[in-house]
C-alpha atoms as one frame of an Amber mdcrd trajectory, in Angstrom:
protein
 126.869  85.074 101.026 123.208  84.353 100.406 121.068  85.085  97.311 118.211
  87.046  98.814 115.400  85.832  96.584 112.083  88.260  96.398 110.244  85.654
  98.161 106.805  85.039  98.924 107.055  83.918 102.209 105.831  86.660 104.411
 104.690  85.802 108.379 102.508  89.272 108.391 100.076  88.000 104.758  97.339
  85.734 106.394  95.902  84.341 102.691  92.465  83.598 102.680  92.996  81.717
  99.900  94.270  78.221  98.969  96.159  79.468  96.145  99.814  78.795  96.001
 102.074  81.838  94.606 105.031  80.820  92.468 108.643  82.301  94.265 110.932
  84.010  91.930 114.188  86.086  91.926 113.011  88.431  89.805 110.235  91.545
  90.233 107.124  91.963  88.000 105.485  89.528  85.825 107.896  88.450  83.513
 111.065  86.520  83.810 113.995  87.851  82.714 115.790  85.899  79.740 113.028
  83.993  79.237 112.881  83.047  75.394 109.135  82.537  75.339 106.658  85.214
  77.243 103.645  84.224  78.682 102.063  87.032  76.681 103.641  85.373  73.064
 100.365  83.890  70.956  97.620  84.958  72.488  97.728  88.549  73.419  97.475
  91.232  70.924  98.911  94.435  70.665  97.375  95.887  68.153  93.447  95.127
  68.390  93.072  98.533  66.576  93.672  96.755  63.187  92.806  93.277  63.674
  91.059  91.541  60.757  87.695  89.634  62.351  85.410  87.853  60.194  81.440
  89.315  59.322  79.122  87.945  62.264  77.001  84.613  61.323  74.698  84.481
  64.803  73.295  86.509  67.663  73.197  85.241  71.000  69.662  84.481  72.368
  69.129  87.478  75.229  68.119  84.053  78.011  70.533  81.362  77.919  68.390
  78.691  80.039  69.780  75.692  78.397  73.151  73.965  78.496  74.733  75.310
  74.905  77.933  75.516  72.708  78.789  78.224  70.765  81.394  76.856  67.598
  84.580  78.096  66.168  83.207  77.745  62.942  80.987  80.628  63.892  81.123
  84.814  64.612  78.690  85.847  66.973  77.071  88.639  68.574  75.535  90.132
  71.190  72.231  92.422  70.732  71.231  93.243  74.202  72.308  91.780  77.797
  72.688  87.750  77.253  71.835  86.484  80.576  73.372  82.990  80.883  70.609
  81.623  84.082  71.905  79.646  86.801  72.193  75.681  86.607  73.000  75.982
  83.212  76.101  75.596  81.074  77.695  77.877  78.617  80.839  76.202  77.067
  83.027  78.258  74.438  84.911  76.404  71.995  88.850  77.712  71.532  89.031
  80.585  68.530  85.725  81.400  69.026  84.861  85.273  68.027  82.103  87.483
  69.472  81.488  90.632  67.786  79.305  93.193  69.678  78.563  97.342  69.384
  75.705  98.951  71.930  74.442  98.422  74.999  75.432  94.650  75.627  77.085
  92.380  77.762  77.874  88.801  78.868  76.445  87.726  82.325  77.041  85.007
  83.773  74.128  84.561  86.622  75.124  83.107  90.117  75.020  79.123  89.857
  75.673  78.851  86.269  79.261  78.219  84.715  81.044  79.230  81.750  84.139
  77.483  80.192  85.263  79.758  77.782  88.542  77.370  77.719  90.958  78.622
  74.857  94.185  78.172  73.923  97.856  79.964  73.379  96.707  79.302  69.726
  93.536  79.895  69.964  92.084  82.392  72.182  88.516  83.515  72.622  87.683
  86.693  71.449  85.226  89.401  72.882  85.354  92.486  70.458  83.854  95.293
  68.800  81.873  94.769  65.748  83.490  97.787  64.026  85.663  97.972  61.242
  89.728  98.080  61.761  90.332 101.856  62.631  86.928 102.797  63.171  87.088
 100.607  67.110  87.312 102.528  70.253  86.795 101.971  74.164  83.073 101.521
  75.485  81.704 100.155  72.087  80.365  97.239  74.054  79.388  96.315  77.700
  81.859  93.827  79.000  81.451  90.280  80.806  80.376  89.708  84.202  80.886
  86.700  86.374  78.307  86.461  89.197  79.829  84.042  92.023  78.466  82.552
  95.619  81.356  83.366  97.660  81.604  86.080 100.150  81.365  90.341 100.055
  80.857  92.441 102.674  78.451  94.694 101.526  75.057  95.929 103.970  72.345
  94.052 100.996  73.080  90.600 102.379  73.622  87.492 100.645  72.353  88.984
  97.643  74.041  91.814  96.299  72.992  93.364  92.725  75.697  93.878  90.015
  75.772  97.795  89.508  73.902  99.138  86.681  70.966  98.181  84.434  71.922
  94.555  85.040  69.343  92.198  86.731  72.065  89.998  88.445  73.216  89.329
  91.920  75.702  87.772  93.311  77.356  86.268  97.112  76.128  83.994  99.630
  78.529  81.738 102.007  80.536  79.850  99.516  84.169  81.019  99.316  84.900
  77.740  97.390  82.200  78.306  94.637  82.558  77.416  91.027  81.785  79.248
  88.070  83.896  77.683  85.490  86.810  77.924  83.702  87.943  81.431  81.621
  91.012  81.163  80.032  93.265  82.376  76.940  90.753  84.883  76.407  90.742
  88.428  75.444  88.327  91.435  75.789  88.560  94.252  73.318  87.058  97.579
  73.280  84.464  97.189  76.349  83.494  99.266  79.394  80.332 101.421  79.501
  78.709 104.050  81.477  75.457 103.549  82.968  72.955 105.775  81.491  71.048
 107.478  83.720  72.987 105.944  86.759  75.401 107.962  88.063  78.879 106.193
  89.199  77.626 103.041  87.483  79.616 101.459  84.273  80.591  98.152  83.207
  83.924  97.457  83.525  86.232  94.418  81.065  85.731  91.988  83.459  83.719
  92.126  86.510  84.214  89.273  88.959  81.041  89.707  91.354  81.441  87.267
  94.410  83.532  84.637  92.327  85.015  81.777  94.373  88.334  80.127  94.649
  87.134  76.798  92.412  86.816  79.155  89.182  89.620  78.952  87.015  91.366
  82.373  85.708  94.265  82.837  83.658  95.831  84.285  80.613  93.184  87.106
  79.961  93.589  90.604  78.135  91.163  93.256  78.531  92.090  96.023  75.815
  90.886  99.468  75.561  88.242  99.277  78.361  86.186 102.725  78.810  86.001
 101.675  82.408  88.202  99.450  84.741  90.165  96.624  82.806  89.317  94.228
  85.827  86.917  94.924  88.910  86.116  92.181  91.423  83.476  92.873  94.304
  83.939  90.333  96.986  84.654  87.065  96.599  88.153  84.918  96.712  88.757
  84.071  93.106  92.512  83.684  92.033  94.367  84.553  88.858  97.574  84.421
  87.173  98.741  86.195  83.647  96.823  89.071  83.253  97.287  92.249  80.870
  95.246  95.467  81.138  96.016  97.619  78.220  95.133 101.113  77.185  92.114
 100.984  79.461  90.688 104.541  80.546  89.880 103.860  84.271  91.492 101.539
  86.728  93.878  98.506  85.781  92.676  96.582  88.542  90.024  97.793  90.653
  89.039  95.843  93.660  86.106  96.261  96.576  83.714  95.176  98.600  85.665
  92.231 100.333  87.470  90.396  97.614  90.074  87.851  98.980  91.795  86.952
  96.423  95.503  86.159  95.289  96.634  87.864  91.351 100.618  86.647  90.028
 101.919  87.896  86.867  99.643  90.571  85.300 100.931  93.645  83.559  99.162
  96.983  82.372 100.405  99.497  79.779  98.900 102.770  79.200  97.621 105.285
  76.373  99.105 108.825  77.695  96.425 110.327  75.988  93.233 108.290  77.269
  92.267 108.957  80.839  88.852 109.041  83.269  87.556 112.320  82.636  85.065
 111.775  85.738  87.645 110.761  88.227  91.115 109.272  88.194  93.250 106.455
  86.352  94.819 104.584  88.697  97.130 101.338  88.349  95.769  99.345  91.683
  92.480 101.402  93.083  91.261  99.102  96.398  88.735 100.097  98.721  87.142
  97.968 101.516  83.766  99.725 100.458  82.372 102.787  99.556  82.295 104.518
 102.999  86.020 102.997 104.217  83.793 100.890 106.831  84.720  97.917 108.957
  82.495  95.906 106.859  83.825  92.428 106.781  85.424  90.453 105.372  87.847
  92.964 104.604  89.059  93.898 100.922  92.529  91.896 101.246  93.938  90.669
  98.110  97.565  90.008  97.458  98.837  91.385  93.914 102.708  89.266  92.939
 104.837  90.136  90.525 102.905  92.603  88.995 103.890  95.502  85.908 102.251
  98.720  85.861 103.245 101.058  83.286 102.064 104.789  83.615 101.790 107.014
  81.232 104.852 108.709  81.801 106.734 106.412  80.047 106.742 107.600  76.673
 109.280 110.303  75.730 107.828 114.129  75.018 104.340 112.433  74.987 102.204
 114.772  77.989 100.092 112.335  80.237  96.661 113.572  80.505  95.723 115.453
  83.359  93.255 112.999  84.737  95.814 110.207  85.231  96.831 109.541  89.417
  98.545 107.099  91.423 100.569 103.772  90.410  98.776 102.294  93.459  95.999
 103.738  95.435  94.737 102.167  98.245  91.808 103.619 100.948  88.411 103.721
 102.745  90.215 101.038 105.189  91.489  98.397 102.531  94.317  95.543 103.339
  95.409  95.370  99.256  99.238  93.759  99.645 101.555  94.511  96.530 104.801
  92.622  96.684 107.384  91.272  94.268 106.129  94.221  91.882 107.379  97.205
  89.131 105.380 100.562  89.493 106.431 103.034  86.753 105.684 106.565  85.501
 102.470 107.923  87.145 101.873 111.465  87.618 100.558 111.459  90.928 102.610
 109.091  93.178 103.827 105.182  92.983 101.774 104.159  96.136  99.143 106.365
  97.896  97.752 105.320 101.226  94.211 107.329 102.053  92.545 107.060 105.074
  93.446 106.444 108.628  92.192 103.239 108.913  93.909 102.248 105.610  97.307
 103.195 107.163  96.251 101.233 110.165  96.150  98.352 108.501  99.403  99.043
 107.105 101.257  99.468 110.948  98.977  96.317 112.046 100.484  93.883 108.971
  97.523  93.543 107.371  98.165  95.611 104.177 102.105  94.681 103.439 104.331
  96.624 100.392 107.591  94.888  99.878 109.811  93.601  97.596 108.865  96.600
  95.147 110.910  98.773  92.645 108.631 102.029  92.163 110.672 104.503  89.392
 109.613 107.564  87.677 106.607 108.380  89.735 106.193 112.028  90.500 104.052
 114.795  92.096 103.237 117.630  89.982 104.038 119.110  92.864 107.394 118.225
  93.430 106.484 115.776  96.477 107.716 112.279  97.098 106.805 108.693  95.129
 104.605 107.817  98.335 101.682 110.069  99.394  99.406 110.008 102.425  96.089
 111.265 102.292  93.679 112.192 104.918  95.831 111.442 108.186  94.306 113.888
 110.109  92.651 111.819 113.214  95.008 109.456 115.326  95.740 105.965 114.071
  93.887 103.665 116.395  96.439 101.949 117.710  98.787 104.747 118.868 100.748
 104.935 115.783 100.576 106.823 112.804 102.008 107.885 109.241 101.341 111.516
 109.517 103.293 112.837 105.941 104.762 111.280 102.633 108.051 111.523 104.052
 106.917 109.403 106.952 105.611 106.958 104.550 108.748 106.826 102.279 110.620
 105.931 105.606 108.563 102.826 106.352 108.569 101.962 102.752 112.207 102.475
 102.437 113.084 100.302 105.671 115.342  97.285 104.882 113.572  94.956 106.224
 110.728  95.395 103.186 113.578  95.742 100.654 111.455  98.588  98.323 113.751
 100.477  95.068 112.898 103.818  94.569 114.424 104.906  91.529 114.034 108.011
  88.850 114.910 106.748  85.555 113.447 103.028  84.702 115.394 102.874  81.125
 118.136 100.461  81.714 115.888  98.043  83.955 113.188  97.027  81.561 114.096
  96.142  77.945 111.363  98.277  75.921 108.682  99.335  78.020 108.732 102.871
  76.599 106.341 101.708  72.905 102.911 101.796  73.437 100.359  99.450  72.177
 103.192  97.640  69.737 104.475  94.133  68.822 108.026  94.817  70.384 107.014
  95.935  73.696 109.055  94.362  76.183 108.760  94.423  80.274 111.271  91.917
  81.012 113.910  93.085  83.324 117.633  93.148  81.740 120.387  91.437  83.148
 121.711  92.987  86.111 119.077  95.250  86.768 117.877  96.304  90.408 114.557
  93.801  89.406 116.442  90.982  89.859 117.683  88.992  93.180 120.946  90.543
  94.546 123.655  89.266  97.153 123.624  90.389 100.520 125.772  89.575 103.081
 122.497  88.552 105.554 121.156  85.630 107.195 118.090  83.447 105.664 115.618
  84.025 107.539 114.533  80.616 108.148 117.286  80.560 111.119 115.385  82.793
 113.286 111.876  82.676 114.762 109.533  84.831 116.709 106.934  83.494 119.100
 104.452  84.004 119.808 103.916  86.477 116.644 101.436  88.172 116.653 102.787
  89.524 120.943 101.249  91.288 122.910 103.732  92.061 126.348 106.606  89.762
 125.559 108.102  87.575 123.313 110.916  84.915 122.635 113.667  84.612 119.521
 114.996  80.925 119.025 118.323  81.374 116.747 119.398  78.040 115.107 123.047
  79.312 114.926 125.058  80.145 118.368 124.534  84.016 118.158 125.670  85.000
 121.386 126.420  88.367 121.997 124.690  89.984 119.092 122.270  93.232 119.199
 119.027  93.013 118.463 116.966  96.212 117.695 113.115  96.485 117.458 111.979
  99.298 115.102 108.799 100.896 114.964 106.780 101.092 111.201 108.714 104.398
 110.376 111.688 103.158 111.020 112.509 104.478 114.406 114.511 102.407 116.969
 112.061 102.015 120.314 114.350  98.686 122.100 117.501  97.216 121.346 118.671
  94.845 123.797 121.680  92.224 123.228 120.622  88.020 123.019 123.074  86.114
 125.413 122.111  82.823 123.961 120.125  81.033 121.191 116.930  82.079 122.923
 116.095  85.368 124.284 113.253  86.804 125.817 111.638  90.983 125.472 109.999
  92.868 127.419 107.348  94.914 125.041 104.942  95.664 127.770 105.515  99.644
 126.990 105.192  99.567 123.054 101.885 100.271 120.909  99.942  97.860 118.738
 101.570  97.831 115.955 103.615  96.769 112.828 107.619  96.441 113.738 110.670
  94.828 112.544 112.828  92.543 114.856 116.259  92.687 113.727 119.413  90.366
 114.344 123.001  92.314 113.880 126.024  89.775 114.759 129.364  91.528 112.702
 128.227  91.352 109.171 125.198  89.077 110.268 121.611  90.535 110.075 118.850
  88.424 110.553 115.246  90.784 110.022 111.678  89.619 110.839 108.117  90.950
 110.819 106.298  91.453 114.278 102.898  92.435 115.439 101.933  93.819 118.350
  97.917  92.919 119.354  97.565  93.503 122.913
């Protein structure tokens, strides 16, 4: 007997990224038992009432030179404060911005900001209004402008959206724009005006690269997206999107990054009136193109608590999918807790979206999805504009097809209808006792199963394309080996005479399938793609 840990090694994720994910035996973003939270200090749950000092300073609207803003200072914002590349803008821990209108924090490409606080003493972006009086939108946001990659049609320079005179990408993946950490956003997110399908979101990460330093971040009450990155390959770790009206975590245009331990909590009564609240919303670009590089992050041991989740309370109308992903994205969500939307726990939209899903590109395992329901009366998975043939010969034609895949062993998915039991309090909203550990011996945790590690089995070469070889490390002889398509069907099984066996795939489609092992109780599984 093996403990089957919710690991994050995975053959079919090709990372981008240098970043390094942590492996636990537990799904979503907190560990279970765990006397001290990451969120504990830092994170507040009730911005609402918090008591912030009167303002002392306003931030110049050109930030040219290399500057400190102090502690022993409030601060605020009276327009857009453009911080110009080559120059410096360092934050001091417990620092406190106050800011109502149109403003914002921009951070041009080439410059840096280290906005470096502490569990103690976090930085604070905020409204300027009194306690009670605060609401979502009464500020712009911040926006990081990177160098790294997109892949949108402008070139290099691509122009944040809105009234905002900033651009951002180039060619450096491995760009720098400093250091944002123990820091939390309250009350931001604007519309445009005048600009239709233009806001300011939290935090928008505009071409960031993988040398800029994110972690431990709240955005609270955001009138648009909590987090939005365009491009780029930043990573981050401990994140919390709370109460935000739009999209938890929004990503486009080519971003390439990795995201472990973030959670989001929602207000059943605040939704996007103009569209959809989604947990995850990813989209390779506007148009689903091939535009590369692809939109391919990898989300780990991530939360996301719908609005469902809250006794008699009715979710607005406007709320939709736990995950959404379409117009041809490769988002990856493993390790991860989706709860109580209205619409479905994953939605996959788009042909080409569920073609990166059969080719490996886009993976969903590991993931306990509960309390996620059609109005209706469909499935927790949902497929969405199928109606043209996959490319490569396959396809996911219906919700039920989709649950099958999901629901396959080898990716070792929970679907379940009643999350109370598996989470100690998730059910309070916007309170200090809110609690999304799992509890002891809930389905979130690693379980025993009588199965192989995989580690004693390998595939070559992988991805195939006619044939291909297993190498067992363990005398197997005489055991069945099965090849399943990505809904689950069996299309070969053939038995392994020795520790090495070779198949004959000359007759299947490109594809997504799982290779597995059977000897008596013995089941080995593996990931294989077919790229002829």
């Amino acid at each position: 007997m093996k403990k089957i840990l919710l690991s994050v090694a995975l053959l079919a994720i090709k990372l981008t990224s240098s970043a390094q994910l942590v492996e636990t035996n537990y799904r979503g973003a907190f560990e279970p038992g765990s006397t001290t939270l990451w969120t504990q200090g830092w994170a507040s749950w009730t911005a609402q009432n918090n008591d912030y000092k009167p303002t002392t300073d306003n931030l110049p609207l050109v930030i040219n030179t290399n500057t400190t803003l102090s502690k022993d200072k409030v601060y605020s914002m009276v327009g857009y404060t453009y911080v110009k590349s080559g120059t410096i803008l360092t934050i001091e821990a417990g620092t406190v911005i106050r800011s109502t209108g149109e403003n914002a924090l921009i951070i041009e490409r080439g410059a840096k900001i280290y906005a470096n606080g502490t569990k103690d003493l976090p930085i604070v972006f905020t409204s300027n209004s009194a306690p009670g009086s605060r609401k979502a939108g009464d500020w712009g946001g911040v926006i990081i402008c990177g160098a790294a990659r997109h892949n949108l049609s402008t070139g290099a320079d691509a122009k944040v959206e809105g009234n905002i005179t900033a651009f951002y990408g180039n060619s450096d993946d491995n760009d720098s724009s400093g250091v944002f950490r123990y820091v939390r956003i309250e009350f931001p997110g604007q519309p445009q005006k005048d600009i239709p399908n233009s806001e300011l979101n939290g935090l928008t990460l505009a071409g960031v690269g993988s040398r800029t330093k994110l972690e431990y971040i709240q955005v609270i009450n955001s009138g648009d997206d909590s987090f939005e990155w365009f491009g780029g390959t930043v990573n981050a770790k401990y994140l919390v999107a709370l109460g935000g009206i739009d999209d938890d975590f929004d990503t486009d245009n080519g971003y390439r990054g990795t995201v472990q331990f973030a959670v989001s909590q929602r207000n059943p009564g605040s939704a996007d009136q103009a569209g959809s609240s989604n947990g995850f919303e990813s989209d390779n670009d506007a148009s689903g193109s091939f535009n590369t590089p692809i939109t391919q992050p990898l989300f780990s041991n991530i939360t996301i608590v719908g609005p469902k989740n809250f006794g008699t309370i009715v979710p607005d109308a406007k709320f939709g999918d736990a995950a959404l992903i379409r117009r041809n994205s490769a988002c990856s969500i493993i390790n991860s807790i989706l709860i109580g939307y209205t619409e479905s726990g994953l939605s996959l939209d788009g042909k080409r979206t569920i073609g990166n899903l059969l080719s490996g590109k886009l993976i969903f395992q590991n993931n306990y999805l509960s309390n996620n329901t059609l109005e209706t009366g469909a499935t927790t998975f949902r497929v969405r504009g199928t109606s043209d043939t996959i490319v490569n010969g396959s396809s996911i034609t219906s919700s039920t097809a989709l649950e099958t895949f999901a629901l396959n062993s080898v990716n070792n998915n929970v679907i379940d209808t009643d999350v109370k039991g598996h989470l100690v309090n998730p059910q309070t909203f916007i309170a200090a006792n809110v609690d999304f550990r799992p509890t002891d011996g809930s389905q979130l945790l690693a379980v025993e199963e009588d199965k192989l590690s995989s580690n004693e089995m390998v595939i070559f070469p992988n991805p195939a394309s006619n044939n291909f070889e297993i190498a067992l490390y363990n005398s197997l002889t005489n055991s069945i080996v099965t090849i399943q398509n990505a809904v689950g069907a069996v299309v070969a099984t053939q038995h392994a005479e020795s520790n090495t066996s070779r198949f004959d795939i000359s007759n299947l489609t490109n594809g997504l399938y799982i290779v597995s092992v059977r000897n008596g109780n013995n089941v080995i599984n593996k990931t294989l793609v077919i790229n002829k």
